């Protein structure tokens, strides 16, 4: 039989960030190269596919699928913006999530975000006194904004929402980016000029003097430093420089050794100086961490191990299976992968198939291999499905095992259709045809001779079970003890097709010595809420599929009564327990008055009753005590409910309840 494959590649709305209309497809390493686009801190990366790495508790990295376009912050918290202009936020203990109700986000900086309408927002609140803004910058608890009319504004540290105008910037639309630190705002223009506005650098009229500190720049960022903050400037030639201290703060003073081919740098989001170094991105997209003159590669986290498990490797047909997929990355992260985001190959899709919700469903008896691929790695598991309930109408004729075609084929996961006097059966891409009375069949248009011709019997089309061996490589055997056909695939995938004799053989074997009770008559003492002292006859003792038995009684009126399920020993105990069933007719044995029988049936005891009457009414006592004296014998019975009855010479003289 030709091997068929089932390949599932599901596209889905990204549940991790809830981006409406954003779809993801699992791509192989050959189809795309994953790179880091930006770094906010340790293990806090923006990837070029829009996904993010972050730390949920400062230690455990998580990967969030999505379409993030920019990030700002550090490993313990920050914000980002999506490609469709929505705000993303992450915090310690919580991975990146879209902030509801946000849209039109144009730029992010620190904890601030700028909308396309020129308004500035901090968290969920719009900043006052700002409109028509083109660019924003936020660092070291300072905030600056550049408006469309060229006003460069710096927020007053002591008066929130109050802004000082640092100056008028010519052609503000030509400003590519800006960075801020301790009263300094640096602008990077499209032509590569870097212009710095410093609150302490002003002329005799109090106007701040803008100073051009570099040309041909590609990227700028401020960092704390003593005694003077440093501006790190990446030039278009790929070299990286810093400004000097004091009077040298207005020029590029020192080239950072060991860095070349750099296009941008990134400072730790919460860094107070360069003691922990900084990140730098090369022109090929790769990143390094530079510290004390040494460069260390920042590797893209990739999957180094794939773990796959299935809730039940030996299910029954119809069972639903949960699939768990976990990727272990080179950065130590262990990421649960939704089934919809992985690729699943099923060797025999008629045995097992994938549901819309990502679960697997056992569709037929058989053994199949399931291969899960994710993160460039694959893992295979074998699942063996069996049939929970037996099929019927098997028989053996002249050494040939015959089984009913339709129910057996459907139980194996195949499709069955009868047309034009023939039957067509499909298992995946394999097609089998045959008809009653002919030992000629076809498999995918190739001739196949059957060991016996299919035959109709009692409305069922029977086929030789050997066909399943030839067709599906099933193992077929006849169990002479139980008169049934067994169909299996390895040790853990099986089904049974019983004959008309099987049930009787199993019943007889299971009943064993219990069969002796069938036909016996008993009278109810206390059993199944039946009328006391009514007559019952054991009609049958039926085994169930759990190895327990139901006793079938018939009342004197002909009504059938079925007991609760019992183990074999419990059935034996039932018939031996006189508190439940009596082996004699008490009305015939004891010729008592109607009033006494009425009390006994009601479970009552009265003065003058005999011990036999009390025993029938209340049952056997838990304890007995006998004393003699004065020519009298006093016998006291105590019950577990603390009721007490005393007899003198066999008659009740005392009742304590």
Coordinates of C-alpha atoms in Angstrom, one line a residue, residues 121-555:
X121 CA 0.2 60.4 25.3
X122 CA 1.6 59.1 28.6
X123 CA 0.0 55.8 29.5
X124 CA -3.7 56.3 28.9
X125 CA -3.7 60.1 29.3
X126 CA -3.1 62.7 26.6
X127 CA -0.4 65.3 27.5
X128 CA -1.6 68.8 27.9
X129 CA -0.2 71.8 25.9
X130 CA 1.2 69.7 23.1
X131 CA -0.2 69.6 19.5
X132 CA 1.2 69.2 16.0
X133 CA 4.1 67.2 17.3
X134 CA 6.5 65.5 14.8
X135 CA 9.0 63.8 17.1
X136 CA 9.4 63.0 20.8
X137 CA 12.3 61.9 23.0
X138 CA 12.2 60.6 26.6
X139 CA 15.2 59.5 28.8
X140 CA 16.5 60.1 32.3
X141 CA 13.0 61.3 33.4
X142 CA 13.1 64.1 30.8
X143 CA 10.9 64.6 27.8
X144 CA 11.3 66.7 24.7
X145 CA 9.1 67.3 21.6
X146 CA 9.6 68.8 18.2
X147 CA 6.5 70.4 16.6
X148 CA 5.7 70.8 12.9
X149 CA 6.3 74.5 13.2
X150 CA 9.8 73.9 14.4
X151 CA 9.4 74.5 18.1
X152 CA 11.8 72.3 20.1
X153 CA 10.1 71.9 23.5
X154 CA 11.6 70.6 26.8
X155 CA 9.3 69.7 29.7
X156 CA 9.9 71.5 33.0
X157 CA 11.2 69.0 35.5
X158 CA 9.2 70.7 38.3
X159 CA 6.0 71.6 36.4
X160 CA 4.4 68.8 34.5
X161 CA 2.8 69.7 31.2
X162 CA 4.8 73.0 31.2
X163 CA 7.3 73.3 28.4
X164 CA 10.4 75.5 27.7
X165 CA 11.1 76.4 24.1
X166 CA 14.7 75.6 23.4
X167 CA 14.6 77.2 19.9
X168 CA 13.1 77.1 16.4
X169 CA 14.4 74.3 14.2
X170 CA 14.6 75.0 10.5
X171 CA 12.9 72.4 8.3
X172 CA 11.7 70.2 11.2
X173 CA 10.5 67.6 8.8
X174 CA 14.2 67.0 7.9
X175 CA 14.9 65.8 11.5
X176 CA 15.4 62.1 11.4
X177 CA 15.5 61.4 15.2
X178 CA 16.4 62.9 18.5
X179 CA 17.7 61.9 21.9
X180 CA 17.6 63.6 25.3
X181 CA 19.6 63.5 28.5
X182 CA 20.1 65.9 31.4
X183 CA 19.0 69.1 29.7
X184 CA 20.5 68.2 26.4
X185 CA 18.5 67.5 23.2
X186 CA 20.4 66.2 20.2
X187 CA 18.8 66.2 16.7
X188 CA 19.9 64.0 13.8
X189 CA 19.0 65.5 10.5
X190 CA 18.4 63.6 7.2
X191 CA 21.7 65.1 5.8
X192 CA 23.7 63.5 8.7
X193 CA 24.2 66.6 10.8
X194 CA 23.9 66.2 14.6
X195 CA 22.8 69.4 16.3
X196 CA 22.7 69.7 20.1
X197 CA 20.6 72.1 22.2
X198 CA 21.8 72.5 25.8
X199 CA 19.9 74.5 28.4
X200 CA 23.1 75.8 29.9
X201 CA 24.5 76.9 26.6
X202 CA 22.9 80.3 25.8
X203 CA 24.0 83.7 24.5
X204 CA 23.8 87.1 26.2
X205 CA 20.1 87.4 25.4
X206 CA 19.3 84.0 27.0
X207 CA 18.8 82.2 23.7
X208 CA 20.0 78.7 23.5
X209 CA 22.8 78.2 21.0
X210 CA 22.4 75.1 18.8
X211 CA 25.8 73.5 18.1
X212 CA 26.6 71.1 15.3
X213 CA 28.7 68.4 16.8
X214 CA 29.0 65.9 14.0
X215 CA 28.3 65.4 10.3
X216 CA 27.6 62.3 8.2
X217 CA 26.0 60.6 11.2
X218 CA 23.6 57.6 10.9
X219 CA 22.5 57.2 14.5
X220 CA 22.7 59.0 17.9
X221 CA 22.0 58.1 21.5
X222 CA 22.8 59.8 24.9
X223 CA 24.2 57.9 27.8
X224 CA 25.1 59.0 31.4
X225 CA 28.7 59.8 32.2
X226 CA 30.7 61.7 34.7
X227 CA 31.5 64.5 34.6
X228 CA 29.7 65.1 31.2
X229 CA 27.0 63.0 29.6
X230 CA 28.2 61.3 26.4
X231 CA 26.6 61.4 23.0
X232 CA 27.3 58.2 21.1
X233 CA 27.3 58.9 17.4
X234 CA 27.4 56.2 14.7
X235 CA 28.8 57.6 11.5
X236 CA 27.7 56.6 8.0
X237 CA 31.2 55.0 7.5
X238 CA 30.3 52.5 10.2
X239 CA 32.6 53.9 13.0
X240 CA 31.3 54.8 16.4
X241 CA 32.4 57.9 18.3
X242 CA 31.6 59.7 21.6
X243 CA 31.7 63.3 22.5
X244 CA 34.1 64.6 25.1
X245 CA 33.8 66.2 28.5
X246 CA 33.5 69.8 29.4
X247 CA 34.4 72.0 26.4
X248 CA 34.9 68.9 24.2
X249 CA 31.3 68.0 24.6
X250 CA 30.7 69.9 21.3
X251 CA 32.7 67.6 19.2
X252 CA 33.4 63.9 18.5
X253 CA 36.4 63.3 20.7
X254 CA 37.0 59.6 20.8
X255 CA 36.4 56.7 18.4
X256 CA 35.3 53.5 20.1
X257 CA 38.0 50.9 19.2
X258 CA 37.0 47.6 17.8
X259 CA 33.8 48.7 16.2
X260 CA 33.4 48.9 12.4
X261 CA 30.5 48.4 9.9
X262 CA 28.1 49.6 12.6
X263 CA 24.7 51.2 11.7
X264 CA 23.2 51.9 15.1
X265 CA 23.8 51.4 18.8
X266 CA 21.4 50.6 21.7
X267 CA 21.9 51.4 25.4
X268 CA 20.5 49.3 28.2
X269 CA 17.0 50.8 28.9
X270 CA 17.8 51.4 32.6
X271 CA 21.6 52.0 32.3
X272 CA 23.1 54.8 34.3
X273 CA 26.5 54.7 32.5
X274 CA 28.5 52.6 30.2
X275 CA 29.8 50.2 32.9
X276 CA 27.7 47.4 31.4
X277 CA 28.6 48.3 27.8
X278 CA 26.1 48.8 25.0
X279 CA 24.8 46.9 21.9
X280 CA 25.7 47.7 18.3
X281 CA 24.2 46.5 15.1
X282 CA 26.3 45.7 12.1
X283 CA 25.3 46.5 8.5
X284 CA 24.6 42.8 7.9
X285 CA 21.9 43.0 10.6
X286 CA 23.8 41.1 13.3
X287 CA 24.4 42.5 16.8
X288 CA 27.3 42.6 19.2
X289 CA 27.7 43.6 22.9
X290 CA 30.6 45.9 23.3
X291 CA 32.1 46.2 26.8
X292 CA 35.6 47.4 27.9
X293 CA 36.9 47.2 24.3
X294 CA 35.6 43.6 23.8
X295 CA 32.9 42.5 21.4
X296 CA 30.6 39.5 22.1
X297 CA 28.1 38.3 19.5
X298 CA 24.4 38.6 20.5
X299 CA 23.0 35.4 19.0
X300 CA 19.5 35.1 17.7
X301 CA 17.6 32.7 20.0
X302 CA 17.0 29.5 18.0
X303 CA 15.3 26.2 18.9
X304 CA 17.8 23.7 20.1
X305 CA 15.4 21.0 21.3
X306 CA 11.8 20.1 20.5
X307 CA 9.6 18.2 23.0
X308 CA 6.3 16.7 21.9
X309 CA 3.8 14.6 23.9
X310 CA 0.3 13.3 23.3
X311 CA -2.2 12.8 26.1
X312 CA -2.8 9.1 25.1
X313 CA -0.6 7.0 22.8
X314 CA -3.1 4.1 23.0
X315 CA -6.5 5.7 22.5
X316 CA -9.9 4.2 21.4
X317 CA -11.5 5.2 18.2
X318 CA -13.4 8.4 18.8
X319 CA -11.1 9.7 21.6
X320 CA -9.8 13.2 21.4
X321 CA -6.1 13.7 22.1
X322 CA -4.3 16.7 23.4
X323 CA -0.9 17.5 21.8
X324 CA 1.7 19.4 23.8
X325 CA 4.6 21.0 22.0
X326 CA 7.5 22.8 23.7
X327 CA 10.5 24.5 22.1
X328 CA 13.7 24.9 24.1
X329 CA 15.8 27.8 22.9
X330 CA 19.5 28.5 23.0
X331 CA 18.8 31.3 25.5
X332 CA 17.2 28.8 27.9
X333 CA 13.6 29.7 27.2
X334 CA 11.0 26.9 27.2
X335 CA 8.1 28.0 25.0
X336 CA 4.8 26.2 24.6
X337 CA 3.8 26.1 21.0
X338 CA 0.1 26.1 20.0
X339 CA -0.7 23.2 17.7
X340 CA -2.0 25.6 15.1
X341 CA 1.4 27.2 14.8
X342 CA 3.2 23.9 14.2
X343 CA 3.3 21.6 11.2
X344 CA 1.8 18.2 11.7
X345 CA 2.4 15.3 9.3
X346 CA 0.2 12.2 9.9
X347 CA 1.3 9.0 8.1
X348 CA -2.3 7.6 8.0
X349 CA -4.9 10.3 8.1
X350 CA -7.7 7.8 8.1
X351 CA -6.4 6.6 11.5
X352 CA -5.8 10.0 13.1
X353 CA -6.8 13.5 12.0
X354 CA -6.4 17.1 13.3
X355 CA -9.4 19.0 14.6
X356 CA -10.0 22.8 14.1
X357 CA -9.2 23.4 17.8
X358 CA -5.8 21.8 17.4
X359 CA -6.6 18.5 19.1
X360 CA -6.2 15.1 17.4
X361 CA -9.0 12.6 17.0
X362 CA -8.7 8.9 16.6
X363 CA -10.6 8.1 13.5
X364 CA -9.9 4.4 13.0
X365 CA -8.2 1.3 14.3
X366 CA -4.6 1.2 13.4
X367 CA -1.1 2.4 14.1
X368 CA 0.2 5.6 12.6
X369 CA 3.2 7.9 13.0
X370 CA 2.7 11.5 13.8
X371 CA 5.5 14.0 13.0
X372 CA 5.5 17.5 14.6
X373 CA 7.8 20.1 13.1
X374 CA 8.4 23.5 14.8
X375 CA 11.3 25.9 15.0
X376 CA 13.2 23.9 12.3
X377 CA 13.2 20.7 14.3
X378 CA 10.9 17.6 14.1
X379 CA 9.7 15.0 16.5
X380 CA 7.9 11.8 15.7
X381 CA 5.5 9.7 17.9
X382 CA 3.5 6.6 17.2
X383 CA -0.1 6.3 18.2
X384 CA -2.0 3.0 18.2
X385 CA -5.8 3.2 18.2
X386 CA -8.2 0.3 19.2
X387 CA -11.9 -0.2 19.1
X388 CA -13.6 0.1 22.5
X389 CA -16.6 -2.1 21.6
X390 CA -16.7 -5.4 19.7
X391 CA -18.3 -5.7 16.3
X392 CA -20.4 -8.7 15.5
X393 CA -21.3 -11.3 12.8
X394 CA -17.9 -12.9 12.3
X395 CA -17.7 -16.5 11.3
X396 CA -15.2 -19.1 10.0
X397 CA -16.0 -21.0 6.8
X398 CA -13.7 -23.6 5.3
X399 CA -10.7 -22.0 7.1
X400 CA -11.6 -18.5 5.9
X401 CA -12.4 -15.9 8.5
X402 CA -15.4 -13.8 7.3
X403 CA -16.2 -10.4 8.8
X404 CA -19.0 -7.8 8.0
X405 CA -17.5 -5.4 5.4
X406 CA -19.1 -2.0 6.2
X407 CA -18.8 -1.8 10.0
X408 CA -15.2 -3.3 9.9
X409 CA -14.0 -0.9 7.2
X410 CA -15.6 2.1 8.9
X411 CA -14.0 1.1 12.2
X412 CA -10.6 1.0 10.4
X413 CA -11.2 4.6 9.3
X414 CA -12.1 3.9 5.7
X415 CA -15.1 5.0 3.7
X416 CA -17.6 2.5 2.3
X417 CA -19.9 3.1 -0.6
X418 CA -22.0 0.6 -2.6
X419 CA -22.9 1.4 -6.2
X420 CA -23.7 -0.5 -9.4
X421 CA -23.6 -3.8 -7.5
X422 CA -20.0 -3.2 -6.3
X423 CA -18.5 -1.8 -3.2
X424 CA -15.8 0.9 -3.3
X425 CA -13.6 1.4 -0.2
X426 CA -11.1 4.2 0.3
X427 CA -8.3 4.5 2.8
X428 CA -6.6 7.8 2.1
X429 CA -5.6 7.7 -1.6
X430 CA -5.9 3.9 -1.9
X431 CA -9.1 2.6 -3.5
X432 CA -10.4 -1.0 -3.2
X433 CA -13.4 -2.4 -5.1
X434 CA -15.1 -5.8 -4.8
X435 CA -18.6 -7.3 -5.1
X436 CA -20.6 -10.2 -3.7
X437 CA -20.0 -13.6 -5.2
X438 CA -16.7 -12.8 -6.9
X439 CA -13.2 -13.4 -5.6
X440 CA -11.9 -10.8 -8.0
X441 CA -11.1 -7.3 -6.5
X442 CA -9.0 -4.3 -7.5
X443 CA -6.6 -2.1 -5.6
X444 CA -6.0 1.3 -7.4
X445 CA -7.0 -0.4 -10.6
X446 CA -4.6 -3.4 -10.0
X447 CA -6.2 -6.8 -9.8
X448 CA -6.3 -8.6 -6.5
X449 CA -7.6 -12.2 -6.1
X450 CA -9.4 -12.8 -2.8
X451 CA -9.1 -16.1 -0.8
X452 CA -12.9 -16.3 -0.7
X453 CA -15.7 -14.5 -2.4
X454 CA -17.7 -11.9 -0.4
X455 CA -21.2 -13.1 0.5
X456 CA -24.4 -11.7 1.7
X457 CA -25.9 -13.1 5.0
X458 CA -28.7 -11.6 7.1
X459 CA -28.4 -8.3 5.4
X460 CA -24.7 -8.0 5.9
X461 CA -22.0 -8.3 3.2
X462 CA -19.2 -10.5 4.6
X463 CA -15.7 -10.3 3.2
X464 CA -12.7 -12.5 3.9
X465 CA -10.6 -10.9 6.7
X466 CA -7.5 -11.9 4.8
X467 CA -8.3 -9.0 2.5
X468 CA -7.5 -6.6 5.3
X469 CA -4.1 -8.4 5.7
X470 CA -3.3 -8.0 2.0
X471 CA -4.7 -4.5 1.9
X472 CA -3.7 -2.9 5.2
X473 CA -1.1 -5.3 6.5
X474 CA -3.3 -6.2 9.4
X475 CA -2.7 -9.3 11.4
X476 CA -5.8 -11.6 11.4
X477 CA -6.5 -14.5 13.8
X478 CA -9.4 -16.6 14.9
X479 CA -9.9 -17.2 18.6
X480 CA -11.3 -20.7 18.9
X481 CA -12.0 -20.3 22.6
X482 CA -14.4 -17.4 22.1
X483 CA -15.3 -17.9 18.5
X484 CA -14.2 -14.5 17.4
X485 CA -12.0 -12.8 14.8
X486 CA -9.1 -10.6 16.1
X487 CA -7.7 -7.8 13.8
X488 CA -4.6 -6.1 15.0
X489 CA -1.7 -3.7 14.0
X490 CA 1.2 -4.4 16.3
X491 CA 0.7 -4.9 20.0
X492 CA -1.4 -1.9 20.8
X493 CA -4.0 -1.4 18.0
X494 CA -6.7 -4.0 17.9
X495 CA -10.4 -4.8 17.3
X496 CA -12.5 -7.9 17.7
X497 CA -15.4 -9.1 15.7
X498 CA -17.5 -11.6 17.6
X499 CA -19.6 -14.5 16.3
X500 CA -23.1 -15.5 17.3
X501 CA -21.6 -17.9 19.8
X502 CA -19.2 -15.5 21.5
X503 CA -21.6 -13.9 24.0
X504 CA -22.8 -17.2 25.3
X505 CA -19.3 -18.6 25.7
X506 CA -18.1 -15.5 27.6
X507 CA -21.2 -15.4 29.8
X508 CA -20.8 -19.1 30.7
X509 CA -17.1 -18.7 31.5
X510 CA -17.6 -15.5 33.6
X511 CA -20.6 -16.9 35.5
X512 CA -18.5 -19.9 36.6
X513 CA -20.0 -21.3 39.9
X514 CA -22.6 -18.5 40.0
X515 CA -24.7 -20.4 37.4
X516 CA -25.9 -22.7 40.3
X517 CA -28.0 -19.9 41.7
X518 CA -30.0 -19.4 38.5
X519 CA -33.5 -20.8 39.0
X520 CA -33.4 -20.6 42.8
X521 CA -36.2 -18.9 44.7
X522 CA -35.8 -16.4 47.6
X523 CA -37.9 -14.2 49.7
X524 CA -37.0 -10.5 50.4
X525 CA -35.9 -9.5 53.8
X526 CA -34.2 -6.2 52.9
X527 CA -33.1 -5.8 49.3
X528 CA -33.4 -3.1 46.5
X529 CA -36.4 -1.4 48.3
X530 CA -38.6 -4.4 47.3
X531 CA -41.6 -5.4 49.4
X532 CA -40.6 -7.4 52.4
X533 CA -41.2 -11.1 52.3
X534 CA -42.2 -11.0 48.6
X535 CA -41.1 -13.9 46.4
X536 CA -38.2 -13.6 43.9
X537 CA -36.8 -16.1 41.4
X538 CA -33.2 -15.8 40.0
X539 CA -33.8 -15.6 36.3
X540 CA -30.2 -14.9 35.1
X541 CA -26.8 -13.6 36.3
X542 CA -25.4 -11.3 33.6
X543 CA -21.7 -10.3 33.4
X544 CA -20.8 -6.8 32.2
X545 CA -17.7 -5.5 30.4
X546 CA -16.2 -4.5 33.8
X547 CA -16.1 -8.0 35.2
X548 CA -19.1 -7.4 37.5
X549 CA -22.6 -9.0 37.5
X550 CA -26.2 -8.0 37.5
X551 CA -28.6 -10.5 39.1
X552 CA -31.9 -10.6 37.2
X553 CA -34.9 -11.6 39.4
X554 CA -38.4 -12.2 38.4
X555 CA -41.2 -11.4 41.0

